[in-house]
Amino acid sequence: MLIVANWKSYVEKRDEAKKLLALSKRLSAKSRRTKIVLAPSFAHLGVLAPGNRSKVKFAAQDLSTTTVGPATGEVSGATLRNLGAEYVIIGHSERRAIGETDTVIAEKAKRAVANGLIPILCIGEKERDADAHYLLTLKKQLHAVFEPLAPRDRLRVIVAYEPVWAIGKHAGDALASSDLREMVLYIRKALSEYLPGKSAKVAPVIYGGSVEPSNIRGLAGGSDIDGFLVGHASVDPVPFAALVKALG
Ligand code: 13P
């Protein structure tokens, strides 16, 4: 199981970031099944990732579509890779909400793989409707990124299903575990258009949206999910430790 801790902009102090890394190292040393990936801000990535030799891995929360050159304020894929990031979150709904389009996200996926980073592609509907049109939103988001990628690069993408309506709330507002099973099946079926049959069936899919210690086991059990993308519960040491321990 994979736990990606998306710190968003919750962590503003270097000491706090360092403590969360130290905790993650202790937790991952004890855990047999769970791999921890921390996604701090760019600034804290620069503090924590260089020289990291532990089992804990790093993700950036975003990357630029630009490469080396005159692009003030942008952080390129190569910069992230050189710092020690192995993964990068792309297409998070909080970035889509400020205008990031599918076209830009597709470009970011290309920049990620070109720099040896594993893209964690966030997809998710804003709301659900009785006629299940929301499924088409997911298909469109997947198509935009997978279609232009070279076949071998498609195999590197981790899909993070994050229904926007379930983000930043509490366990009771998260997706029901029976629904999660259906969504994982649906996403893998949609991916069979871009990946060879066998690869689509086992394509890595993780879930995000109000994952907390009280619902993580239920969500993991029987849903065939490969892991979780956790926001608020990943920046508080007590619930974060409980999440990792719950997965074993
Ligand atoms: P919460 O866990 O705070 O709902 O956030 C989910 C998320 O957006 C992770 O990327």
PDB file of C-alpha atoms and ligand atoms in Angstrom, residues 6 8 10 92 94 122 162 166-169 208-211 229-233, ligand 1:
ATOM      1  CA  ASN A   6      -0.108  15.765   0.589  1.00  0.00           C
ATOM      2  CA  LYS A   8      -0.711  21.117   0.789  1.00  0.00           C
ATOM      3  CA  TYR A  10      -0.574  23.233   5.983  1.00  0.00           C
ATOM      4  CA  HIS A  92      -4.922  18.320  -8.104  1.00  0.00           C
ATOM      5  CA  GLU A  94      -7.085  22.702  -5.858  1.00  0.00           C
ATOM      6  CA  CYS A 122      -5.535  13.464  -9.713  1.00  0.00           C
ATOM      7  CA  GLU A 162     -10.201  12.306  -5.532  1.00  0.00           C
ATOM      8  CA  ALA A 166     -15.153  14.528  -0.518  1.00  0.00           C
ATOM      9  CA  ILE A 167     -11.991  16.614  -0.042  1.00  0.00           C
ATOM     10  CA  GLY A 168     -11.185  18.444   3.186  1.00  0.00           C
ATOM     11  CA  LYS A 169     -14.078  17.092   5.219  1.00  0.00           C
ATOM     12  CA  GLY A 208      -8.044  10.718  -1.703  1.00  0.00           C
ATOM     13  CA  GLY A 209     -10.762  12.680   0.061  1.00  0.00           C
ATOM     14  CA  SER A 210     -11.286  12.766   3.835  1.00  0.00           C
ATOM     15  CA  VAL A 211      -9.216   9.698   4.580  1.00  0.00           C
ATOM     16  CA  LEU A 229      -3.579  10.390  -1.018  1.00  0.00           C
ATOM     17  CA  VAL A 230      -4.107  12.037   2.344  1.00  0.00           C
ATOM     18  CA  GLY A 231      -4.425  15.744   3.062  1.00  0.00           C
ATOM     19  CA  HIS A 232      -5.312  17.127   6.515  1.00  0.00           C
ATOM     20  CA  ALA A 233      -4.808  13.848   8.400  1.00  0.00           C
TER      21      ALA A 233
HETATM   22  P1  13P B   1      -8.125  15.694   2.654  1.00  0.00           P
HETATM   23  O1  13P B   1      -7.515  14.389   3.102  1.00  0.00           O
HETATM   24  O2  13P B   1      -7.831  16.836   3.545  1.00  0.00           O
HETATM   25  O3  13P B   1      -9.597  15.496   2.343  1.00  0.00           O
HETATM   26  O4  13P B   1      -7.444  16.066   1.264  1.00  0.00           O
HETATM   27  C1  13P B   1      -7.442  15.143   0.243  1.00  0.00           C
HETATM   28  C2  13P B   1      -6.562  15.650  -0.824  1.00  0.00           C
HETATM   29  O5  13P B   1      -6.898  16.593  -1.509  1.00  0.00           O
HETATM   30  C3  13P B   1      -5.266  15.006  -0.989  1.00  0.00           C
HETATM   31  O6  13P B   1      -4.637  15.405  -2.158  1.00  0.00           O
END
